[in-house]
mmCIF file of C-alpha atoms in Angstrom:
data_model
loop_
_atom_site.group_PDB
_atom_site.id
_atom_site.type_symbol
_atom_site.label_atom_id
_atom_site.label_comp_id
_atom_site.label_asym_id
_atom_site.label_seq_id
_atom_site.Cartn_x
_atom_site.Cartn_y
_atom_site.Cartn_z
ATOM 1 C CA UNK A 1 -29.621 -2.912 -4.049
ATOM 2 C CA UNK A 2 -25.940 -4.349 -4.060
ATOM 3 C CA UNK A 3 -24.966 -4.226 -0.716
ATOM 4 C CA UNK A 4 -27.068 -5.951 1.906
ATOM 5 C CA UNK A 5 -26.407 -6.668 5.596
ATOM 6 C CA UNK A 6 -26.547 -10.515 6.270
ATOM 7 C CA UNK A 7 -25.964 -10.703 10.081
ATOM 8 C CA UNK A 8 -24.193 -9.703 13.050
ATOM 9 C CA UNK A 9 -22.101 -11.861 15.362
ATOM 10 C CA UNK A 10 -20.735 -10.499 18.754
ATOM 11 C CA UNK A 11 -19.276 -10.789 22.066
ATOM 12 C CA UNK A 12 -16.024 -12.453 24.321
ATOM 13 C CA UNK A 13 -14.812 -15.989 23.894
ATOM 14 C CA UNK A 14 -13.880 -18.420 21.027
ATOM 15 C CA UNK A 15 -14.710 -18.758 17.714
ATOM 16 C CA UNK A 16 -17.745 -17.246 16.471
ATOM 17 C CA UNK A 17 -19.798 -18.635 13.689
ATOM 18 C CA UNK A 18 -21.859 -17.061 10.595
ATOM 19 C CA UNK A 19 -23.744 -19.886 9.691
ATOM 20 C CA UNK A 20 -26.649 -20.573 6.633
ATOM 21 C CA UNK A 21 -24.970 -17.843 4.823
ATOM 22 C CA UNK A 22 -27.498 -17.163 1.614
ATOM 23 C CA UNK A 23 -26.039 -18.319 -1.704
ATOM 24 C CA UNK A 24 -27.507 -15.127 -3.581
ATOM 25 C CA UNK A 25 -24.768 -13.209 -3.613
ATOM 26 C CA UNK A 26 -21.971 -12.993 -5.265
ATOM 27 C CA UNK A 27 -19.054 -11.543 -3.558
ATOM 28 C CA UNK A 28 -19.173 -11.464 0.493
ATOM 29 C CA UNK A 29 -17.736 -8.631 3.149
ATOM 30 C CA UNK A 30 -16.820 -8.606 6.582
ATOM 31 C CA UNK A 31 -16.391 -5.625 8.589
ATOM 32 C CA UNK A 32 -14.723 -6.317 12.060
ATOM 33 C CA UNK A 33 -13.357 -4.834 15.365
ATOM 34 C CA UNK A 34 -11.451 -6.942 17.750
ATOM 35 C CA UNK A 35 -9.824 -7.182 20.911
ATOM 36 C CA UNK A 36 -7.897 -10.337 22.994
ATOM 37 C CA UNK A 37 -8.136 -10.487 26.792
ATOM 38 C CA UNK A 38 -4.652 -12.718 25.756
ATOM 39 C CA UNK A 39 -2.038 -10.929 27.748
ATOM 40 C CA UNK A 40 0.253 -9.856 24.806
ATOM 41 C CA UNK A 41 -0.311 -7.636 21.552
ATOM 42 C CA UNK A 42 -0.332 -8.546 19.294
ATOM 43 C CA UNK A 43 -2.866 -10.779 19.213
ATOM 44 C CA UNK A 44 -4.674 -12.084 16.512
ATOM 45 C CA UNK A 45 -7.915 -12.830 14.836
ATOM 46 C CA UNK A 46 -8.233 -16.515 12.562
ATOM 47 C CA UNK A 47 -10.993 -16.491 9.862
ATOM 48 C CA UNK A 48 -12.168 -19.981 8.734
ATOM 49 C CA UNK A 49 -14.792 -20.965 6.103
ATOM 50 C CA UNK A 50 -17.306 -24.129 6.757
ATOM 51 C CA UNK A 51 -15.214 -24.997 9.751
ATOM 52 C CA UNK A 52 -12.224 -26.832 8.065
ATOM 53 C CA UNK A 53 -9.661 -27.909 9.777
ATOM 54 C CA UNK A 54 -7.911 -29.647 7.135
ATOM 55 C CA UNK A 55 -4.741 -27.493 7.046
ATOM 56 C CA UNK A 56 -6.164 -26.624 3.528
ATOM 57 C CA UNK A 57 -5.165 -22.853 3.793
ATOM 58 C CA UNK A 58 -2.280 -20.601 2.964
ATOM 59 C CA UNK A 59 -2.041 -17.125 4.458
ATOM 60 C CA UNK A 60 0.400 -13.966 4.078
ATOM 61 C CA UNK A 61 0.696 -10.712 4.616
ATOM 62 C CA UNK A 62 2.240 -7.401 3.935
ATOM 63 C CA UNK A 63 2.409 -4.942 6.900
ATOM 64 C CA UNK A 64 4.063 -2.057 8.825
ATOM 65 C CA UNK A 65 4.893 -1.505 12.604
ATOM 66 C CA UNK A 66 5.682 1.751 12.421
ATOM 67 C CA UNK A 67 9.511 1.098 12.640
ATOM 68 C CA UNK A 68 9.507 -1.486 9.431
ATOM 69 C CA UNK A 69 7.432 -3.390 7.238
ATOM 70 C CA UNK A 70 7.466 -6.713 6.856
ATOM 71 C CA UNK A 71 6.168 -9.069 4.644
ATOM 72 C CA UNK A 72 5.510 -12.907 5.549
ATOM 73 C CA UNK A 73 4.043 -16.524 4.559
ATOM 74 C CA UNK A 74 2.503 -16.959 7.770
ATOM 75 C CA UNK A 75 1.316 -20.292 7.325
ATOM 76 C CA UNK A 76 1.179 -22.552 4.032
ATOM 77 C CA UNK A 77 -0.851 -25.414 5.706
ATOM 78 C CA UNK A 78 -3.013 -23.556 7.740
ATOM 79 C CA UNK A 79 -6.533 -24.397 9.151
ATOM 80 C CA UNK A 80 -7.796 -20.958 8.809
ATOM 81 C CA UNK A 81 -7.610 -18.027 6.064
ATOM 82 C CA UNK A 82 -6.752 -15.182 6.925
ATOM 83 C CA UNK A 83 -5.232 -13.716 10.487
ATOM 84 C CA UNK A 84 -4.822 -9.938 11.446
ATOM 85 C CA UNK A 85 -3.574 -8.747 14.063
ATOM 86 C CA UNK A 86 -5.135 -7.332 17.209
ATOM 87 C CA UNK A 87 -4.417 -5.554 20.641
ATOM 88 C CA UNK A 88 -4.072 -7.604 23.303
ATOM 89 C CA UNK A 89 -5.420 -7.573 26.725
ATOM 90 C CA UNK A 90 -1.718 -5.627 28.083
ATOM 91 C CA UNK A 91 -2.873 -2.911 25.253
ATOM 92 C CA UNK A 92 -3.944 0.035 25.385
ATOM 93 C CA UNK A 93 -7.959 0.295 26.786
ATOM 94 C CA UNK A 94 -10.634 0.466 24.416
ATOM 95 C CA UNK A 95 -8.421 0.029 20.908
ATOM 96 C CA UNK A 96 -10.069 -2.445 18.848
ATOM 97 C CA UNK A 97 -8.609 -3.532 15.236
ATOM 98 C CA UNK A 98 -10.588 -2.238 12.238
ATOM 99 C CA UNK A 99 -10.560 -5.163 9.564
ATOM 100 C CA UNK A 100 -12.314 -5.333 6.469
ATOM 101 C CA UNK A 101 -12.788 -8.184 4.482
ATOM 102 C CA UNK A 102 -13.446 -9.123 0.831
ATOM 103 C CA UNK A 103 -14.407 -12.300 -0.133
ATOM 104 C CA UNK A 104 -15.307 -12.406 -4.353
ATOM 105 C CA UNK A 105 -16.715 -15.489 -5.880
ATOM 106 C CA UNK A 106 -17.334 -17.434 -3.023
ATOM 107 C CA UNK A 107 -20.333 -19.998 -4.219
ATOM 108 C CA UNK A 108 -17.984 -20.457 -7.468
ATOM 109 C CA UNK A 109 -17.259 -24.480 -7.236
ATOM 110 C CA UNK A 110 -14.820 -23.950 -9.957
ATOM 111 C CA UNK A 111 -12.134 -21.547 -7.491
ATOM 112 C CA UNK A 112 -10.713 -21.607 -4.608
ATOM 113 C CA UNK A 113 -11.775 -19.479 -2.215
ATOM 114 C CA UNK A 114 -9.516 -15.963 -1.710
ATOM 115 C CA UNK A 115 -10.093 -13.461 0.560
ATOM 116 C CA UNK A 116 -8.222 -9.974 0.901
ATOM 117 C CA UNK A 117 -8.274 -7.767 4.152
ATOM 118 C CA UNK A 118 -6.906 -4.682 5.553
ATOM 119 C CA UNK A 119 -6.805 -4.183 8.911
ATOM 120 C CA UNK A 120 -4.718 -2.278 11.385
ATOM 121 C CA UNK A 121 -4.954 -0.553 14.565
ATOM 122 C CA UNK A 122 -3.308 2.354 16.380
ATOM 123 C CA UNK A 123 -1.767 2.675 20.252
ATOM 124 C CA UNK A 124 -1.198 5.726 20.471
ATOM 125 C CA UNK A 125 3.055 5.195 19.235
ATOM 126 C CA UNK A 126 2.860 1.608 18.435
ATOM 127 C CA UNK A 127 0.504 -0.843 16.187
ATOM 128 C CA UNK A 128 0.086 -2.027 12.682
ATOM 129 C CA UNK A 129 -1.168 -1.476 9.361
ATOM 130 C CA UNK A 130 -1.171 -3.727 6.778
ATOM 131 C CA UNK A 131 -3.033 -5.956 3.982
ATOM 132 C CA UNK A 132 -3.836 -9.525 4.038
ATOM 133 C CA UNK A 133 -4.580 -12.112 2.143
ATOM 134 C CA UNK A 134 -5.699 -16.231 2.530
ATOM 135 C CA UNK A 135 -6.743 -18.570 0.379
ATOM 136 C CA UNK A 136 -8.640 -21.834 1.208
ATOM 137 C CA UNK A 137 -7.728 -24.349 -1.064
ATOM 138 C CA UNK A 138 -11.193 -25.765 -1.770
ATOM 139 C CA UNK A 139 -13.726 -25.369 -4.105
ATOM 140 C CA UNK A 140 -16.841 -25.686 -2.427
ATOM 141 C CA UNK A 141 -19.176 -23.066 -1.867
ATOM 142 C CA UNK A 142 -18.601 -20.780 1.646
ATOM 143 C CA UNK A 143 -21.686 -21.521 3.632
ATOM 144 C CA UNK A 144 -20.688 -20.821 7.173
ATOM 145 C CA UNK A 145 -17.573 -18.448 8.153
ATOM 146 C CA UNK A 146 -16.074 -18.967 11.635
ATOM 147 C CA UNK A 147 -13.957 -15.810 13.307
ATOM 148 C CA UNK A 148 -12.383 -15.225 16.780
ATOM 149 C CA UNK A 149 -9.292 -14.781 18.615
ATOM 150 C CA UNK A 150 -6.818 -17.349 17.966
ATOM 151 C CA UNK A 151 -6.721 -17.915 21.748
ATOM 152 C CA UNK A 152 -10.328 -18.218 22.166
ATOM 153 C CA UNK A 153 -10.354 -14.937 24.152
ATOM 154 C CA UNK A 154 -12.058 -12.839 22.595
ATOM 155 C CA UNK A 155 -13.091 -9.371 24.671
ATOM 156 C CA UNK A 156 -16.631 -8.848 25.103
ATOM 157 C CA UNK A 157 -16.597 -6.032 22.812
ATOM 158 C CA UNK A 158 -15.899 -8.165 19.458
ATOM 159 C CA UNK A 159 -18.099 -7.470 16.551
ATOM 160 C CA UNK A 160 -18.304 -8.641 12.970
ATOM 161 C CA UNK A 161 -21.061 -7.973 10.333
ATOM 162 C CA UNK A 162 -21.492 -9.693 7.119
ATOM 163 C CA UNK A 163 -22.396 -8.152 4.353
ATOM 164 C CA UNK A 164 -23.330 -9.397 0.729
ATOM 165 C CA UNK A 165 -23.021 -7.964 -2.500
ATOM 166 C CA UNK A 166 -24.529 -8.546 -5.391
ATOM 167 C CA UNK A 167 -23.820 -7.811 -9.113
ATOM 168 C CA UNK A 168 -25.223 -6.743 -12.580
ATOM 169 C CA UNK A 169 -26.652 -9.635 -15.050
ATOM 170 C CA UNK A 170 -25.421 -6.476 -17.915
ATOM 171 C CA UNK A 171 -21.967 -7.093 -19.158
ATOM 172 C CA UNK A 172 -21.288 -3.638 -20.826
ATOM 173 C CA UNK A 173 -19.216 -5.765 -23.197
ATOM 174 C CA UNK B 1 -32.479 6.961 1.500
ATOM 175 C CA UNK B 2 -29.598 6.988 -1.402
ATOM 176 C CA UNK B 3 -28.700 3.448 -2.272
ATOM 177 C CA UNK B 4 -24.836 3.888 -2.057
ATOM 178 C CA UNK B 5 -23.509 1.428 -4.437
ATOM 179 C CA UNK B 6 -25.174 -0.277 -7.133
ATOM 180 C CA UNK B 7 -24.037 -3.048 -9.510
ATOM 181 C CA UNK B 8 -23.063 -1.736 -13.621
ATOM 182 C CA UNK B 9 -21.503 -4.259 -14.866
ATOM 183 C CA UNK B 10 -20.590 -7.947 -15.167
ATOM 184 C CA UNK B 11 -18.428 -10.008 -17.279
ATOM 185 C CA UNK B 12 -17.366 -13.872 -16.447
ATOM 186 C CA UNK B 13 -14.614 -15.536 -18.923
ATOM 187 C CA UNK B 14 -16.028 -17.979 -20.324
ATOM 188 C CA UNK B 15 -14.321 -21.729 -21.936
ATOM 189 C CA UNK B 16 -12.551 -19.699 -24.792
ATOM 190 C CA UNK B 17 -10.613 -17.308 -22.406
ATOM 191 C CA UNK B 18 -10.746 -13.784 -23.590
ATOM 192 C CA UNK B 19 -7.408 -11.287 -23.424
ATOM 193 C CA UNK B 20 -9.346 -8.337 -23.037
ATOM 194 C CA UNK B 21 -12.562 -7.437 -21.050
ATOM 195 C CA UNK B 22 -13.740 -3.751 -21.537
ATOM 196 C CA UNK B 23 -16.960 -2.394 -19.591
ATOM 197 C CA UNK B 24 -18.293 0.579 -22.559
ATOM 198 C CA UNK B 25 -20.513 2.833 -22.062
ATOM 199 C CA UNK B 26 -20.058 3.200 -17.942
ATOM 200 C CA UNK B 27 -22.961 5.579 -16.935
ATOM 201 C CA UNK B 28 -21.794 9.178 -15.604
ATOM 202 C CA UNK B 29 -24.634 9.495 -12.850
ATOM 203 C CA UNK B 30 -22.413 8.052 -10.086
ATOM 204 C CA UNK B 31 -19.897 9.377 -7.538
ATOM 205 C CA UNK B 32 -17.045 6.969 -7.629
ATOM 206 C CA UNK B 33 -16.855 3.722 -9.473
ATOM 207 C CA UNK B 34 -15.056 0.465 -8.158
ATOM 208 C CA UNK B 35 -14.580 -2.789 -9.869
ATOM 209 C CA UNK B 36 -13.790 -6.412 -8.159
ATOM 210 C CA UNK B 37 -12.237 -8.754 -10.509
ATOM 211 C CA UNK B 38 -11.110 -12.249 -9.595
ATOM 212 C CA UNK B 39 -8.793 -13.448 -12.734
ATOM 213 C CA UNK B 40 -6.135 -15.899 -13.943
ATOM 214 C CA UNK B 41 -3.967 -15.534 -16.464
ATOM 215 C CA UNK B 42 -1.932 -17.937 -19.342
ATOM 216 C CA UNK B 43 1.145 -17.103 -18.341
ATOM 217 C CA UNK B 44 3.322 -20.148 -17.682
ATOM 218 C CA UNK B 45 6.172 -19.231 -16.289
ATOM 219 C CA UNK B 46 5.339 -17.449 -13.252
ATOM 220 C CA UNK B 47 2.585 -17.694 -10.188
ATOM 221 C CA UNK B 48 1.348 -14.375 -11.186
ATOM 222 C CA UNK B 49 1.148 -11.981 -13.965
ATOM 223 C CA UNK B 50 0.100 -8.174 -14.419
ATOM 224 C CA UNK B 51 -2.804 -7.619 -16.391
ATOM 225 C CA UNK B 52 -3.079 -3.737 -18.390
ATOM 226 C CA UNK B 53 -5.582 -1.332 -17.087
ATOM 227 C CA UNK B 54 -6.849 1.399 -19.594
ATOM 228 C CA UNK B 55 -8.930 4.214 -19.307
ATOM 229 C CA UNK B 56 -11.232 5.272 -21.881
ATOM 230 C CA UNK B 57 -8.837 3.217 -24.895
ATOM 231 C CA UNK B 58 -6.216 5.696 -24.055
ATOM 232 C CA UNK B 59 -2.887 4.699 -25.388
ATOM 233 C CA UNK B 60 -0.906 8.260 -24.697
ATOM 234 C CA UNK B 61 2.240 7.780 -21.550
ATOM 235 C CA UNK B 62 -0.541 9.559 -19.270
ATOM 236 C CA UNK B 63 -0.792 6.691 -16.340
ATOM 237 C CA UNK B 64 1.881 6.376 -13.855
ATOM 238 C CA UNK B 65 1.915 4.861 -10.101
ATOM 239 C CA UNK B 66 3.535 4.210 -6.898
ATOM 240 C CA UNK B 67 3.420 1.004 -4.901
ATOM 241 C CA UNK B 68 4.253 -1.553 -1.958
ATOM 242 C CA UNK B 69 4.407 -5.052 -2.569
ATOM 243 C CA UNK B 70 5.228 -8.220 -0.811
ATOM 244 C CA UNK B 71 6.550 -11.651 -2.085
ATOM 245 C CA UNK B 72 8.449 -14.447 -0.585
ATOM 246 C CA UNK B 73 11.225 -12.610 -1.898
ATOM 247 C CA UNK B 74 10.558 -9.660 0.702
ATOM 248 C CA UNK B 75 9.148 -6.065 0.600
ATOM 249 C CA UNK B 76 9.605 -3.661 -2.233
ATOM 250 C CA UNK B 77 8.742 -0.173 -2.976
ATOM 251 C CA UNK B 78 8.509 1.608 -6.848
ATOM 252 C CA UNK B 79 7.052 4.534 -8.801
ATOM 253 C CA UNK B 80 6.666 3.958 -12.229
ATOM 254 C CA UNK B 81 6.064 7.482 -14.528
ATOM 255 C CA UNK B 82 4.370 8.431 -18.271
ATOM 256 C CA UNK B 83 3.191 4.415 -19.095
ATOM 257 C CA UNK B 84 0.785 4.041 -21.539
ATOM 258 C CA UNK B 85 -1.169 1.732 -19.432
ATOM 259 C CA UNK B 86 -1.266 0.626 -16.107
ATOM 260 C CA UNK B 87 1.294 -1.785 -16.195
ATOM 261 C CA UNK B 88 2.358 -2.212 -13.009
ATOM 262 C CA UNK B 89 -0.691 -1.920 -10.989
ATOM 263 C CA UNK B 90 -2.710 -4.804 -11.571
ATOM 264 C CA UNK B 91 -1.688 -8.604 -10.641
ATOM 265 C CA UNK B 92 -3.601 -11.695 -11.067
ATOM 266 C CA UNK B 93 -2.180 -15.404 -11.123
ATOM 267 C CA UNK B 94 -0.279 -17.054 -13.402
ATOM 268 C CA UNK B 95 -0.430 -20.879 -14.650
ATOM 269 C CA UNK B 96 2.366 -21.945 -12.179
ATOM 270 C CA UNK B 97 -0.185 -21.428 -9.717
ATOM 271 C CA UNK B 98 -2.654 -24.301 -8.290
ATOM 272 C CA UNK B 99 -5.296 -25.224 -9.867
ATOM 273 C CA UNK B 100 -8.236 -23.304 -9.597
ATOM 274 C CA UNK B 101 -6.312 -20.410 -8.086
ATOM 275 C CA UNK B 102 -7.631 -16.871 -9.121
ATOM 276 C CA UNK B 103 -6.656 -13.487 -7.240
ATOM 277 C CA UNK B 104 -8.601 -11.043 -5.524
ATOM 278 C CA UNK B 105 -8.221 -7.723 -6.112
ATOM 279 C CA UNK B 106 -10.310 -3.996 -5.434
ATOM 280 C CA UNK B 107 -10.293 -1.360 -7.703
ATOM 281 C CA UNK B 108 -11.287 2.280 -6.545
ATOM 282 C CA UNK B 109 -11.867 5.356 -8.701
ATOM 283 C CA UNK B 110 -12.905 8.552 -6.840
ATOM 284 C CA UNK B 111 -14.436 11.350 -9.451
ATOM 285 C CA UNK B 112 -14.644 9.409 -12.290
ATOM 286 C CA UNK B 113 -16.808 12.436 -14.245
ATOM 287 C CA UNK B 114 -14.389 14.802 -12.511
ATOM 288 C CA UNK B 115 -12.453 17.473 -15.315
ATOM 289 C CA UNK B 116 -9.584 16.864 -13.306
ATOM 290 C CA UNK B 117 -7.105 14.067 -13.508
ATOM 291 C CA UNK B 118 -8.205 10.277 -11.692
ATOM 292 C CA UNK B 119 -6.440 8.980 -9.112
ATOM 293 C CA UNK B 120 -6.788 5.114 -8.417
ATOM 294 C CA UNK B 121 -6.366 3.129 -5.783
ATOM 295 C CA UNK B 122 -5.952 -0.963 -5.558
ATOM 296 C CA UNK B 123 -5.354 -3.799 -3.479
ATOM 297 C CA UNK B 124 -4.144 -6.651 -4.946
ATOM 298 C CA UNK B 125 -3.493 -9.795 -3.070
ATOM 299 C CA UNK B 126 -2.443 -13.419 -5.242
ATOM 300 C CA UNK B 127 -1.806 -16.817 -3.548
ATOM 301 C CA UNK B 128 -0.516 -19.216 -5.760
ATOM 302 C CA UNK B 129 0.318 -21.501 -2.814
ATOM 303 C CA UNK B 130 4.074 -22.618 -4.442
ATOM 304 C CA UNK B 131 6.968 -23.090 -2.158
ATOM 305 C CA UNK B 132 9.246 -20.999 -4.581
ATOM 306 C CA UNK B 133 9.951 -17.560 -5.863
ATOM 307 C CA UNK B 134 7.223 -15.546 -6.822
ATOM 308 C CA UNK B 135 4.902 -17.515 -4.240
ATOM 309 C CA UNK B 136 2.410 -14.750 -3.261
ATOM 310 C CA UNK B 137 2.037 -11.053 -4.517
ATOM 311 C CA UNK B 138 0.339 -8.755 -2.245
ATOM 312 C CA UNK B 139 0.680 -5.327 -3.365
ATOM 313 C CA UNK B 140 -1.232 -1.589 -2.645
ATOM 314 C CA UNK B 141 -1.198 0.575 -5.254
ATOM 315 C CA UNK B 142 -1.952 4.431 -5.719
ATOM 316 C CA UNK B 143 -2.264 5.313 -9.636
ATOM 317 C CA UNK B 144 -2.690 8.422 -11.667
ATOM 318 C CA UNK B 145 -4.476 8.599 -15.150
ATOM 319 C CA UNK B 146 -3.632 12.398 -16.698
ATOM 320 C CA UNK B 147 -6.580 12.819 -17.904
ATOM 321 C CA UNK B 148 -9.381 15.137 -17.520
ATOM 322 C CA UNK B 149 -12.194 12.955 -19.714
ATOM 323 C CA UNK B 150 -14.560 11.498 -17.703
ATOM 324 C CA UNK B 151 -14.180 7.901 -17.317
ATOM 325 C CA UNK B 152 -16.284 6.080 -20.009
ATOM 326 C CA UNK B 153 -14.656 3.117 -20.265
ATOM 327 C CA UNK B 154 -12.736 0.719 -18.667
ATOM 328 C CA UNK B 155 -10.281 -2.036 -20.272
ATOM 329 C CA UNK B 156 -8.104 -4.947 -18.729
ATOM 330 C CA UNK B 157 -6.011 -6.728 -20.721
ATOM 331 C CA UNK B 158 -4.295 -10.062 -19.875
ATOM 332 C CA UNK B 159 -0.138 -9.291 -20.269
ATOM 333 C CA UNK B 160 0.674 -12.661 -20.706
ATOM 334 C CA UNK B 161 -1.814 -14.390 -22.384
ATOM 335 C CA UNK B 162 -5.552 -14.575 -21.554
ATOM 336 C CA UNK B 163 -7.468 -14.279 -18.908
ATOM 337 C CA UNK B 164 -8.754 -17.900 -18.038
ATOM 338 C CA UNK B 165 -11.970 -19.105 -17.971
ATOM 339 C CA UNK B 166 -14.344 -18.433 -14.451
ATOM 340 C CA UNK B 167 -12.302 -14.996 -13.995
ATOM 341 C CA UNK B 168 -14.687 -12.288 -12.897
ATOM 342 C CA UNK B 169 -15.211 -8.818 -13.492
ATOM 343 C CA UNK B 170 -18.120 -7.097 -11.608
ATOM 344 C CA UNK B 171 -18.059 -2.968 -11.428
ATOM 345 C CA UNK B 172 -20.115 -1.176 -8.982
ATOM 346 C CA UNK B 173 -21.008 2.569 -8.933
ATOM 347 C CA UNK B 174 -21.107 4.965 -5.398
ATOM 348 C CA UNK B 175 -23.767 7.499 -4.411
ATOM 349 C CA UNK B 176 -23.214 10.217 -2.131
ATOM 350 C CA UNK B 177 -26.124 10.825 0.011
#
């Protein structure tokens, strides 16, 4: 089997943690919904691997409002790896961001880590749609992957499951 | 209960670099195939480079695509018709890049045993973390292969140079229930 579900991490606040994440795997997947009680939208969800806070990250993205799209370095020196947006608490009820997350190669020592999203979410007229990448400039393995509003406000309804994948020892060379 | 996607293939550059990895011989039992690769190329001058995307060792002007992409240069839209590969939908980093630096990108085929013609999709996203042009690369890509073979095989060939050592290619097949 390729695709197995690691664990589940839930619920309002700050920044939630997956933590002993197996080292079996070779790629890694996280499939989100989110939502701020942070008075404006957007908000946004931060992503951060074995809690770093070294301003070792770069993030960007390429995304659409509806009216525009836009494309942006949002941070070069960051301290976390990816950020999507979200609705915020001034949004409309019950809308949650859909984010998926890939995450390839992450026990290789000899990369740094990348990860590639695409989220978006829809407000009835307004919202976004875009995809997203980070990179954390290190090479050590990901054990433990932190995610969670970026104004520790998560809604009570947050969700995130991580999944692994595995791959083929047959090269079909 | 189905197991929805299982693992094919695998192939990881090793210290010699290789400019082309092919999976051969790509079992027809599944739905849809997709491929993650994780590469770096030799090119020099630039943070990123396109890597060549073949179907099957077909060399006839029957792939063509549309796109968005995003650099620190801003937003950009383009179709690009009758190529004899996939030139333009593929991106991985360069040697201008850091160190260590290798992209991440997602490769979807739908109806890979179909008799009609594939359609493609792929995300591509490259950080090269430079503070000048050609920084980043993030671009979505829908492609069409005008072909009605089933997909047997699946090439990618470096543009620039060769793919660098520790880039990965790992292909997955889908199940419907």
């Amino acid at each position: 089997m390729s695709m197995v579900w690691i664990a589940s991490i839930s619920g309002g606040g700050g920044l939630k943690t997956f933590t002993n994440i197996p080292q079996t795997f070779t790629h890694l997947q996280i499939r989100m919904n989110n939502r701020d009680l942070f008075g404006s939208t957007p908000s946004y969800t931060y992503m951060r691997f074995n809690g770093d806070l070294g301003n070792t990250a770069n993030n960007h993205w390429l995304r659409g409002d509806g009216a525009s799209v836009n494309v942006a370095s949002n941070q070069i020196n960051a301290n976390y790896v990816i950020t999507v947006p979200q609705p915020g608490n001034n949004a409309l009820a019950n809308v949650h961001n859909a984010t998926i997350i890939d995450i390839l190669d992450y026990t290789n020592t000899n990369k740094f880590k990348t990860a590639r999203a695409i989220s978006g979410y829809d407000l009835n007229g307004s919202g976004f749609v875009g995809i997203y990448s980070g990179q954390w400039r290190n090479t050590a393995a990901i054990t433990s992957i932190g995610i969670g509003s970026a104004y520790q406000e998560d809604a009570a309804t947050f969700r995130a499951d991580l999944y692994g994948i595995t791959s083929s020892s047959v090269t079909g060379a | 209960m189905t197991i929805a996607i299982q693992p094919i293939y695998t192939q990881n550059v090793g210290s010699g670099g290789a400019s082309t990895v092919t999976f051969n011989n790509i079992p027809q039992t599944f739905t849809d195939l997709k491929v993650f690769a994780s590469m770096r190329d030799g090119r020099t001058d630039a943070g990123f480079a396109n890597v060549n995307l073949r179907f099957n060792a077909n060399t006839s002007s029957v792939y063509s695509n549309i796109n968005i992409a995003g650099t620190n240069d801003g937003g950009s839209a383009g179709t690009f018709g009758s190529q004899t590969a996939f030139f333009y939908n593929l991106y991985c980093n360069g040697q201008i890049s850091t160190a260590n630096a290798f992209s991440n990108n997602e490769i979807m085929i739908p109806n890979y045993t179909n008799s009609s013609f594939k359609q493609v999709l792929i995300d591509n996203v490259v950080e090269t973390n430079e503070t000048v042009t050609n920084s980043y690369l993030l671009v979505l890509n829908a492609g069409l292969f005008r072909s009605t073979t089933p997909i047997t095989s699946i090439s990618f060939t470096a543009q620039n140079g060769v793919f660098q050592q520790h880039s990965t290619f790992t292909l997955y097949g889908i199940t419907k229930g």
